[in-house]
């Protein structure tokens, strides 16, 4: 009789926490009982149509029998460079130092591994943050640490830091890091030999003092010379077209920055077959060359935001930060799930702040990504009931 291999009982698969959004299921069931339907403002997924010029570009490139390039077509990379110069105050970027990615989430999740991080290395992310930053560290075997400044870390931890994530405008808080703050972070990271990766996917969606169409300042990029000192060494900027162009379903994003890191990452992604389909590359190229549809979409979000701010405040919520992006970061001064439950009774689904780290306790995230009709419905319901 042959004995079973010693490893036979080993479980296959990664041992990861359950996907947090599954915890919303009972509240979604409550909200679904509302006689006029659910207003789902829990996830920031675009609901408005993809602009026709982008759809047309995708269709025109549909005859694509050959393999696309991992690095992206030169035409796309030049469009990205031109967009950085025109919209992000980043001049002189080399087309060799940009690359399309399959959405920005996969890049966030795989960047620590692609950088060669592993056991003993520390990945720093904001205290209130998108959970994928932590997952990326876990996939690589590194250790995620929550901190809003490297100055918060003890000497032992600081010595292990290899990657620092900054998210500005932030998800879920909507906080914007100004030029001076970003510059200090870059200098601190360079002093310890760490990479700074800046997730900037809400960069076009500034409000108030950051709303360029109303006389405000543009949200700065980590590659802006005022931040970088004119050198992209140790810096990466990550951007997604999902929000500004309503193409979340296309998985259209890109990364740019440090020449040596980019060259190595392009090579690694070639080996792994991590490639953006050619029709999507063409859609990206066209989208990046057109600012009109971005302005039109932002105008819609601005109106929805203005309506929701007043209604949420009338409901008894206080809005913190939220100066940019697609979310309102709110608190009623009570447990997160109590607020989620009270909103669900009105048929409104919001995102629990607890999904974004311990510092999110007591907060909820309300997305602007509802149709005009659904936003109006939420405003009406919120105004009908207060604390």
XYZ file of C-alpha atoms in Angstrom:
387
model
C 0.000 0.000 0.000
C 1.380 3.370 -1.034
C 1.342 6.098 1.578
C -0.082 9.474 0.628
C 2.408 12.275 -0.090
C 3.104 14.439 2.941
C 1.836 17.502 1.114
C -1.482 15.894 0.078
C -3.491 17.727 2.731
C -2.064 21.132 1.846
C -4.759 23.522 0.718
C -4.424 25.114 -2.698
C -5.116 28.795 -3.201
C -4.073 32.044 -1.558
C -5.200 32.591 2.013
C -6.649 36.092 1.707
C -9.370 37.894 3.670
C -12.864 37.761 2.221
C -13.589 40.497 -0.305
C -14.950 43.265 1.951
C -17.867 44.331 -0.220
C -19.606 41.017 0.455
C -20.382 42.355 3.946
C -22.805 44.848 2.389
C -25.185 42.107 1.217
C -27.707 42.357 4.102
C -27.832 46.152 3.810
C -28.353 45.840 0.079
C -31.279 43.533 0.801
C -32.761 46.148 3.134
C -32.291 48.918 0.586
C -33.874 46.770 -2.127
C -37.159 46.781 -0.180
C -37.637 50.500 -0.802
C -40.722 50.922 -2.980
C -38.891 53.214 -5.393
C -35.771 51.107 -5.728
C -32.172 51.197 -4.549
C -29.912 54.198 -4.944
C -26.534 52.485 -4.987
C -23.828 55.009 -4.142
C -21.510 52.463 -2.539
C -19.155 51.823 -5.463
C -17.572 54.426 -7.722
C -18.433 52.778 -11.008
C -19.371 55.165 -13.839
C -22.996 55.001 -14.990
C -23.038 57.550 -17.823
C -22.464 56.408 -21.425
C -18.973 55.973 -22.828
C -18.453 58.945 -25.183
C -19.187 58.135 -28.824
C -15.721 59.105 -30.068
C -14.170 56.494 -27.747
C -16.639 53.802 -28.790
C -15.938 54.637 -32.436
C -12.182 54.330 -31.876
C -12.653 50.910 -30.271
C -14.807 49.717 -33.168
C -12.391 51.076 -35.790
C -9.578 49.020 -34.234
C -11.627 45.845 -33.807
C -9.828 44.036 -36.652
C -6.784 43.111 -34.554
C -5.604 39.587 -35.433
C -2.031 40.039 -34.205
C -0.631 40.327 -30.699
C -0.482 43.870 -29.290
C 2.670 45.206 -27.658
C 3.096 45.243 -23.901
C 4.806 48.624 -24.043
C 1.932 50.079 -26.047
C 1.965 51.601 -29.513
C 4.170 54.628 -30.028
C 1.063 56.626 -30.966
C -0.556 55.798 -27.621
C 2.591 56.537 -25.655
C 2.931 59.890 -27.405
C -0.712 60.654 -26.566
C 0.050 59.905 -22.913
C 3.112 62.175 -23.006
C 1.088 64.968 -24.636
C -1.681 64.532 -22.058
C 0.797 64.773 -19.171
C 2.162 68.026 -20.611
C -1.264 69.523 -21.338
C -3.258 68.387 -18.300
C -0.774 67.516 -15.539
C 1.995 70.124 -15.890
C 4.539 67.390 -16.633
C 6.770 68.439 -19.526
C 9.494 66.493 -21.315
C 8.337 62.968 -20.461
C 9.993 60.366 -22.690
C 7.530 58.098 -24.566
C 9.805 55.186 -23.590
C 8.929 55.819 -19.943
C 5.179 55.222 -20.190
C 3.168 52.002 -20.529
C -0.540 51.124 -20.668
C -1.900 48.790 -17.979
C -4.991 46.606 -17.691
C -6.760 49.129 -15.500
C -4.962 50.723 -12.576
C -6.057 48.195 -9.939
C -3.928 45.398 -11.403
C -0.890 47.692 -11.414
C -1.537 48.634 -7.781
C -1.867 44.967 -6.859
C 1.227 43.753 -8.732
C 3.620 46.687 -8.383
C 5.402 45.430 -5.213
C 6.040 42.091 -6.924
C 7.177 43.775 -10.159
C 9.579 45.921 -8.120
C 11.108 42.766 -6.651
C 9.869 43.339 -3.106
C 9.503 40.465 -0.693
C 9.869 39.322 2.904
C 11.427 41.957 5.126
C 10.383 44.857 2.881
C 7.797 47.442 3.945
C 5.151 49.048 1.730
C 3.715 52.275 3.156
C 0.178 53.333 2.263
C -2.142 56.098 3.581
C -3.932 55.449 6.869
C -7.317 55.604 5.147
C -6.856 53.866 1.826
C -8.058 51.638 -0.970
C -7.471 48.059 0.319
C -5.576 46.928 -2.796
C -2.409 48.685 -1.590
C -2.268 46.194 1.269
C -3.096 43.273 -1.011
C -0.227 44.196 -3.320
C 2.205 43.979 -0.423
C 0.703 40.642 0.646
C 1.027 39.169 -2.866
C 4.741 40.018 -2.832
C 5.313 38.736 0.704
C 6.114 42.264 1.932
C 4.588 44.032 4.948
C 2.025 46.830 4.522
C 2.218 49.713 6.997
C -0.343 52.514 7.309
C 1.115 56.015 7.644
C 0.409 59.432 6.142
C 4.013 60.564 6.588
C 7.332 58.772 6.777
C 8.050 60.887 9.837
C 5.483 58.772 11.710
C 7.582 55.615 11.383
C 10.149 54.363 13.886
C 13.744 53.942 12.717
C 13.521 50.144 12.425
C 10.440 50.282 10.185
C 11.774 53.194 8.154
C 14.915 51.239 7.306
C 12.765 48.557 5.657
C 10.604 50.859 3.528
C 10.991 50.145 -0.192
C 7.739 51.496 -1.620
C 5.574 54.437 -0.569
C 2.081 54.803 -1.992
C 0.513 58.240 -2.161
C -3.074 58.596 -3.355
C -3.982 62.143 -4.291
C -6.818 62.860 -4.748
C -7.466 60.167 -2.214
C -9.973 57.354 -2.243
C -12.103 57.415 -0.114
C -11.302 60.707 1.625
C -10.966 62.999 -1.393
C -7.932 64.638 0.202
C -5.458 66.433 -2.076
C -1.737 66.588 -1.342
C -0.320 69.927 -2.456
C 3.031 70.550 -4.146
C 4.893 71.284 -0.903
C 3.609 68.155 0.857
C 4.384 65.908 -2.116
C 7.858 67.402 -2.456
C 8.684 66.616 1.178
C 7.460 63.036 0.755
C 9.585 62.577 -2.368
C 12.678 63.940 -0.621
C 12.128 61.681 2.404
C 11.637 58.598 0.229
C 14.706 59.329 -1.870
C 16.769 59.726 1.276
C 16.032 56.100 2.231
C 16.127 54.696 -1.314
C 12.382 54.008 -1.564
C 10.141 54.320 -4.616
C 7.173 56.708 -4.482
C 4.168 55.472 -6.477
C 1.427 58.059 -6.858
C -2.097 56.840 -7.636
C -3.588 59.878 -9.381
C -6.699 58.475 -11.081
C -8.986 61.244 -9.749
C -6.595 64.008 -10.803
C -9.051 65.659 -13.209
C -11.850 65.781 -10.619
C -10.878 68.619 -8.318
C -13.537 70.729 -6.581
C -13.464 74.107 -4.878
C -9.876 75.323 -4.629
C -8.846 72.435 -6.906
C -11.454 73.043 -9.618
C -9.580 74.585 -12.550
C -12.781 75.433 -14.386
C -13.836 77.658 -11.486
C -10.488 79.395 -11.046
C -8.896 76.754 -8.853
C -5.448 75.154 -8.978
C -4.812 71.896 -10.831
C -4.221 68.839 -8.639
C -0.424 68.280 -8.800
C 1.229 65.121 -10.107
C 4.238 63.511 -8.462
C 6.007 63.953 -11.831
C 5.443 67.725 -11.786
C 8.896 69.362 -11.714
C 7.855 71.421 -8.677
C 7.498 68.103 -6.824
C 10.154 65.965 -8.499
C 12.864 68.600 -8.766
C 13.030 67.892 -12.481
C 14.016 64.228 -12.094
C 11.727 61.196 -12.198
C 14.220 59.000 -10.347
C 12.356 56.762 -7.928
C 8.954 58.098 -8.997
C 5.969 56.467 -10.689
C 2.612 58.031 -11.551
C -0.411 55.778 -12.094
C -3.518 56.995 -13.916
C -6.827 55.521 -15.071
C -9.276 56.719 -17.710
C -12.172 54.927 -15.979
C -13.454 57.958 -14.119
C -12.757 60.817 -16.505
C -13.897 59.002 -19.660
C -16.464 56.435 -18.453
C -14.410 53.470 -19.645
C -14.152 51.353 -16.501
C -15.270 48.405 -18.632
C -12.335 48.917 -21.009
C -9.690 48.507 -18.259
C -7.713 51.451 -19.616
C -4.896 52.932 -17.551
C -1.173 53.654 -17.633
C 1.959 54.148 -15.559
C 4.875 56.527 -16.162
C 8.067 57.611 -14.467
C 11.564 56.410 -13.567
C 13.331 55.211 -16.744
C 15.157 52.260 -15.188
C 12.125 51.021 -13.262
C 9.887 51.366 -16.307
C 12.301 49.421 -18.547
C 12.497 46.585 -16.023
C 8.738 46.545 -15.486
C 8.034 46.490 -19.231
C 10.334 43.480 -19.578
C 8.669 41.680 -16.656
C 5.206 42.308 -18.037
C 6.300 40.974 -21.431
C 7.271 37.713 -19.744
C 3.924 37.575 -17.916
C 1.785 38.516 -20.931
C 0.259 41.507 -19.129
C -0.936 43.345 -22.250
C -3.657 45.904 -22.984
C -5.649 44.795 -26.066
C -4.929 46.824 -29.194
C -8.530 48.109 -29.633
C -8.408 49.429 -26.065
C -5.044 51.064 -26.738
C -6.587 52.887 -29.689
C -9.600 53.938 -27.607
C -7.201 55.291 -24.973
C -5.232 57.215 -27.584
C -8.358 58.948 -28.861
C -9.739 59.600 -25.365
C -6.501 61.204 -24.173
C -6.537 63.583 -27.117
C -9.996 64.966 -26.360
C -10.588 67.232 -23.368
C -14.183 68.179 -24.233
C -15.762 64.913 -23.071
C -13.812 65.093 -19.795
C -15.169 68.571 -19.071
C -18.696 67.470 -19.943
C -18.516 64.539 -17.530
C -16.987 66.640 -14.784
C -19.804 69.171 -15.133
C -22.288 66.362 -14.484
C -20.427 65.224 -11.387
C -20.153 68.790 -10.101
C -23.940 69.221 -10.185
C -24.540 65.847 -8.528
C -21.989 66.655 -5.863
C -23.605 70.006 -5.068
C -26.986 68.326 -4.637
C -25.665 65.534 -2.431
C -23.603 67.782 -0.151
C -26.655 69.710 1.003
C -28.824 66.605 1.351
C -26.259 64.650 3.356
C -25.707 67.589 5.689
C -29.479 67.911 6.153
C -29.512 64.224 7.092
C -27.021 64.971 9.872
C -23.740 63.985 8.282
C -20.553 66.042 8.417
C -18.393 65.940 5.304
C -14.626 65.734 5.776
C -12.062 66.574 3.075
C -13.770 65.487 -0.181
C -12.096 68.342 -2.052
C -11.572 66.137 -5.110
C -12.623 62.806 -6.572
C -15.927 60.997 -6.873
C -16.797 60.563 -3.200
C -18.076 62.388 -0.150
C -16.393 61.191 3.065
C -18.979 61.593 5.824
C -19.628 60.879 9.469
C -22.607 61.128 11.779
C -20.423 60.649 14.847
C -21.643 57.089 15.277
C -20.584 53.574 14.338
C -20.105 53.129 10.583
C -22.596 50.288 10.306
C -25.274 52.245 12.176
C -25.078 54.957 9.535
C -25.009 52.372 6.736
C -28.141 50.797 8.218
C -30.018 54.091 8.526
C -29.229 54.945 4.908
C -30.288 51.467 3.783
C -33.685 52.027 5.395
C -34.058 54.908 2.944
C -33.076 52.664 0.064
C -29.611 54.245 -0.187
C -26.468 52.138 -0.218
C -23.167 53.780 0.825
C -19.649 52.432 1.279
C -18.562 51.563 4.843
C -15.525 53.534 5.992
C -14.258 50.449 7.815
C -13.315 48.957 4.446
C -10.495 51.502 4.192
C -8.611 50.813 7.394
C -9.066 51.361 11.120
C -8.980 55.141 10.658
C -12.171 54.834 8.597
C -14.263 53.771 11.603
C -17.300 56.004 11.985
C -17.243 57.160 8.343
C -19.187 56.285 5.220
C -18.251 56.940 1.600
C -20.966 58.263 -0.698
C -20.206 58.091 -4.423
C -21.300 60.662 -6.998
C -21.729 57.876 -9.536
C -25.492 57.740 -9.791
C -27.624 58.857 -12.703
C -29.280 62.266 -12.422
C -32.549 60.497 -11.616
C -31.011 58.330 -8.866
C -29.154 61.267 -7.338
C -32.413 63.237 -7.256
C -34.106 60.281 -5.576
C -31.389 60.145 -2.912
C -31.631 63.883 -2.295
C -35.382 63.614 -1.847
C -35.113 60.711 0.591
C -32.325 62.285 2.646
C -34.249 65.524 2.959
C -37.298 63.673 4.221
C -35.568 62.232 7.270
C -32.974 63.715 9.642
C -31.340 62.713 12.914
